[in-house]
Amino acid sequence: MQANSEARPVRTGGHDRNQVRKLTVTAMLSAVAFVLMFLDFPIPMLMPSFVKMDFSDLPELLGAFALGPAYGVLISLIKNLIHLLLAGSTNGAGELCNFLLGAVFAWVAGFVYQRNKSRRTAVLGAVLGAVAMAVASIPVNYFLTYPAYVVIYGMPLDTIIGMYQAILPSAGSLLECLVIFNMPWTLAKGLLDAVLCMLIYKPLSPILHGRR
């Protein structure tokens, strides 16, 4: 019996289109996240003025839900790389902190949602992601970000702590400041992003998933 030497073509068009769509959406969300980094604002009565509120983690959460947790992390990375190259003012310290915390947020939220996609798991994932990001903010700031600021800007640690003490005089150490101020602040940021995500995810779903 003569073997049929004509190989059957492998159809990869659908997979390729899906991958292109994911990369396109990733690039789009990264650009939006980069722009949102500039729309930040302080709340002086709650935090020192150098710690600002922004919603640049929202596109990462959208990407983690629509594309998967790895893409949420990628959006956080691209956003901060662009900021470092085009507008970086913290010599990488702030960008590294923003990336690490955003990556934790996106990964946890996306991982929970991908296990069983439903509105309930989306809410649960976003809340758990916000909690994880808030907890991670303590070691990231304590061991990386604030020591880097001391070296880069020559600002004594006592001066940084003094900015917190101007709001709460009883705050006596950096770790105490991070627990009292930064952790709930980061949690609030994550929860606000989660609320916004729940409000806009469905209207944006056709764009995020390439549906018409």
Short mmCIF file of C-alpha atoms in Angstrom, two decimals:
data_model
loop_
_atom_site.label_atom_id
_atom_site.label_comp_id
_atom_site.label_asym_id
_atom_site.label_seq_id
_atom_site.Cartn_x
_atom_site.Cartn_y
_atom_site.Cartn_z
CA MET A 1 0.00 0.00 0.00
CA GLN A 2 1.43 3.34 -1.04
CA ALA A 3 1.58 5.93 1.73
CA ASN A 4 0.06 9.28 1.01
CA SER A 5 3.05 11.62 0.99
CA GLU A 6 0.94 14.75 0.78
CA ALA A 7 0.94 16.32 4.22
CA ARG A 8 -2.26 17.75 5.53
CA PRO A 9 -1.98 21.53 6.13
CA VAL A 10 -2.03 22.70 9.72
CA ARG A 11 -4.56 25.40 10.33
CA THR A 12 -3.12 27.99 12.68
CA GLY A 13 -4.95 31.06 11.43
CA GLY A 14 -7.40 31.19 14.33
CA HIS A 15 -4.66 30.82 16.92
CA ASP A 16 -2.53 33.46 15.24
CA ARG A 17 -5.41 35.91 15.08
CA ASN A 18 -6.21 35.32 18.73
CA GLN A 19 -2.59 35.93 19.72
CA VAL A 20 -2.45 39.12 17.65
CA ARG A 21 -5.66 40.28 19.31
CA LYS A 22 -4.25 39.65 22.78
CA LEU A 23 -1.05 41.52 22.00
CA THR A 24 -3.03 44.40 20.49
CA VAL A 25 -5.28 44.67 23.53
CA THR A 26 -2.22 44.43 25.80
CA ALA A 27 -0.55 47.32 23.96
CA MET A 28 -3.74 49.38 24.09
CA LEU A 29 -4.27 48.82 27.82
CA SER A 30 -0.59 49.51 28.53
CA ALA A 31 -0.88 52.88 26.78
CA VAL A 32 -4.01 53.75 28.75
CA ALA A 33 -2.30 52.74 32.00
CA PHE A 34 0.69 54.93 31.14
CA VAL A 35 -1.57 57.94 30.59
CA LEU A 36 -3.44 57.26 33.84
CA MET A 37 -0.14 57.42 35.75
CA PHE A 38 -0.11 61.17 35.04
CA LEU A 39 -3.65 61.69 36.34
CA ASP A 40 -2.56 61.30 39.94
CA PHE A 41 -3.43 63.52 42.87
CA PRO A 42 -2.48 63.78 46.56
CA ILE A 43 -4.86 63.63 49.51
CA PRO A 44 -2.73 65.53 52.05
CA MET A 45 -4.93 64.89 55.08
CA LEU A 46 -4.59 61.13 54.63
CA MET A 47 -1.10 60.63 53.17
CA PRO A 48 2.13 62.60 52.71
CA SER A 49 2.05 64.61 49.49
CA PHE A 50 4.64 62.42 47.74
CA VAL A 51 2.23 59.44 47.90
CA LYS A 52 -0.51 60.03 45.33
CA MET A 53 -3.72 58.37 44.26
CA ASP A 54 -4.05 57.15 40.68
CA PHE A 55 -6.01 54.54 38.74
CA SER A 56 -3.24 53.19 36.51
CA ASP A 57 -3.76 49.66 37.87
CA LEU A 58 -7.27 49.54 36.37
CA PRO A 59 -6.10 48.54 32.84
CA GLU A 60 -4.00 45.75 34.39
CA LEU A 61 -7.09 44.39 36.12
CA LEU A 62 -9.09 44.58 32.89
CA GLY A 63 -6.30 42.76 31.06
CA ALA A 64 -6.00 40.08 33.73
CA PHE A 65 -9.73 39.33 33.48
CA ALA A 66 -10.00 39.49 29.70
CA LEU A 67 -6.70 37.88 28.67
CA GLY A 68 -5.32 36.09 31.72
CA PRO A 69 -3.18 36.96 34.75
CA ALA A 70 0.12 36.90 32.82
CA TYR A 71 -1.15 39.64 30.52
CA GLY A 72 -2.15 41.78 33.50
CA VAL A 73 1.41 41.49 34.79
CA LEU A 74 2.74 42.31 31.30
CA ILE A 75 0.62 45.45 31.13
CA SER A 76 2.05 46.59 34.47
CA LEU A 77 5.58 45.96 33.20
CA ILE A 78 5.11 47.78 29.89
CA LYS A 79 3.41 50.74 31.58
CA ASN A 80 6.30 51.23 33.97
CA LEU A 81 8.99 50.68 31.35
CA ILE A 82 7.43 53.40 29.18
CA HIS A 83 7.18 55.70 32.19
CA LEU A 84 10.80 55.06 33.11
CA LEU A 85 12.02 55.73 29.57
CA LEU A 86 9.83 58.71 28.70
CA ALA A 87 8.89 60.37 31.97
CA GLY A 88 10.72 58.62 34.79
CA SER A 89 11.47 60.94 37.67
CA THR A 90 12.23 58.39 40.39
CA ASN A 91 15.23 56.74 38.73
CA GLY A 92 13.37 53.45 38.64
CA ALA A 93 12.52 53.19 42.35
CA GLY A 94 8.91 54.30 42.00
CA GLU A 95 8.45 52.35 38.77
CA LEU A 96 9.76 49.16 40.38
CA CYS A 97 7.39 49.56 43.31
CA ASN A 98 4.46 50.31 41.00
CA PHE A 99 5.25 47.27 38.85
CA LEU A 100 5.62 44.84 41.76
CA LEU A 101 2.42 45.92 43.45
CA GLY A 102 0.47 46.09 40.18
CA ALA A 103 1.76 42.64 39.21
CA VAL A 104 0.58 41.16 42.52
CA PHE A 105 -2.84 42.79 42.08
CA ALA A 106 -3.30 41.63 38.50
CA TRP A 107 -1.94 38.12 39.01
CA VAL A 108 -4.03 37.28 42.06
CA ALA A 109 -7.23 38.77 40.61
CA GLY A 110 -6.73 37.12 37.21
CA PHE A 111 -5.74 33.75 38.70
CA VAL A 112 -8.88 33.56 40.86
CA TYR A 113 -11.13 34.63 37.99
CA GLN A 114 -9.60 32.22 35.46
CA ARG A 115 -10.37 29.22 37.72
CA ASN A 116 -14.12 29.73 37.30
CA LYS A 117 -15.22 32.70 35.25
CA SER A 118 -18.23 34.40 36.79
CA ARG A 119 -19.11 37.79 38.20
CA ARG A 120 -18.74 36.36 41.71
CA THR A 121 -15.20 35.13 41.11
CA ALA A 122 -14.34 38.42 39.37
CA VAL A 123 -15.38 40.34 42.48
CA LEU A 124 -13.64 37.83 44.75
CA GLY A 125 -10.48 37.93 42.64
CA ALA A 126 -10.38 41.73 42.57
CA VAL A 127 -10.86 41.97 46.35
CA LEU A 128 -8.22 39.30 47.06
CA GLY A 129 -5.90 41.03 44.60
CA ALA A 130 -6.37 44.34 46.39
CA VAL A 131 -5.69 42.69 49.76
CA ALA A 132 -2.58 40.94 48.43
CA MET A 133 -1.32 44.22 46.94
CA ALA A 134 -1.90 46.03 50.24
CA VAL A 135 0.01 43.40 52.21
CA ALA A 136 2.82 43.35 49.63
CA SER A 137 3.16 47.14 49.88
CA ILE A 138 4.77 46.79 53.33
CA PRO A 139 7.86 44.69 52.40
CA VAL A 140 8.19 46.33 48.97
CA ASN A 141 8.28 49.82 50.45
CA TYR A 142 10.23 48.87 53.56
CA PHE A 143 13.03 46.93 51.86
CA LEU A 144 13.12 48.48 48.37
CA THR A 145 11.36 51.75 47.68
CA TYR A 146 12.11 53.90 50.72
CA PRO A 147 15.73 52.78 51.09
CA ALA A 148 16.15 53.59 47.38
CA TYR A 149 14.69 57.07 47.93
CA VAL A 150 17.16 57.65 50.77
CA VAL A 151 20.07 56.73 48.47
CA ILE A 152 18.82 58.44 45.30
CA TYR A 153 17.63 61.72 46.82
CA GLY A 154 19.84 61.81 49.90
CA MET A 155 16.74 62.28 52.03
CA PRO A 156 17.19 61.03 55.61
CA LEU A 157 14.72 58.37 56.66
CA ASP A 158 13.78 60.54 59.65
CA THR A 159 12.60 63.22 57.22
CA ILE A 160 10.33 60.72 55.44
CA ILE A 161 8.93 59.50 58.75
CA GLY A 162 8.43 63.14 59.76
CA MET A 163 6.07 63.61 56.81
CA TYR A 164 3.88 60.86 58.20
CA GLN A 165 4.17 62.25 61.72
CA ALA A 166 2.85 65.58 60.46
CA ILE A 167 -0.43 63.72 59.94
CA LEU A 168 -0.17 61.32 62.89
CA PRO A 169 2.40 62.39 65.51
CA SER A 170 2.29 59.01 67.27
CA ALA A 171 3.71 57.16 64.23
CA GLY A 172 7.18 56.29 65.48
CA SER A 173 8.88 54.10 62.87
CA LEU A 174 8.85 53.47 59.13
CA LEU A 175 7.24 50.07 59.58
CA GLU A 176 4.51 51.59 61.71
CA CYS A 177 3.92 54.28 59.09
CA LEU A 178 3.62 51.69 56.35
CA VAL A 179 1.13 49.62 58.32
CA ILE A 180 -0.98 52.59 59.42
CA PHE A 181 -0.86 54.61 56.19
CA ASN A 182 0.39 52.74 53.12
CA MET A 183 -1.36 49.42 53.60
CA PRO A 184 -4.92 50.80 53.91
CA TRP A 185 -4.14 53.40 51.22
CA THR A 186 -3.05 50.66 48.80
CA LEU A 187 -6.08 48.56 49.72
CA ALA A 188 -8.37 51.52 49.01
CA LYS A 189 -6.70 52.06 45.63
CA GLY A 190 -7.20 48.41 44.71
CA LEU A 191 -10.83 48.37 45.81
CA LEU A 192 -11.57 51.56 43.85
CA ASP A 193 -10.00 49.98 40.77
CA ALA A 194 -12.12 46.88 41.39
CA VAL A 195 -15.33 48.94 41.54
CA LEU A 196 -14.45 50.79 38.34
CA CYS A 197 -13.57 47.52 36.64
CA MET A 198 -16.96 46.00 37.50
CA LEU A 199 -18.68 49.08 36.11
CA ILE A 200 -16.87 49.26 32.76
CA TYR A 201 -15.85 45.66 32.04
CA LYS A 202 -19.11 44.64 30.35
CA PRO A 203 -19.31 47.70 28.05
CA LEU A 204 -15.64 47.18 27.08
CA SER A 205 -15.99 43.41 26.70
CA PRO A 206 -16.50 43.47 22.90
CA ILE A 207 -13.22 45.37 22.49
CA LEU A 208 -11.31 43.29 25.01
CA HIS A 209 -12.51 39.99 23.55
CA GLY A 210 -12.54 41.01 19.89
CA ARG A 211 -16.29 40.55 19.48
CA ARG A 212 -18.48 42.53 17.15
#
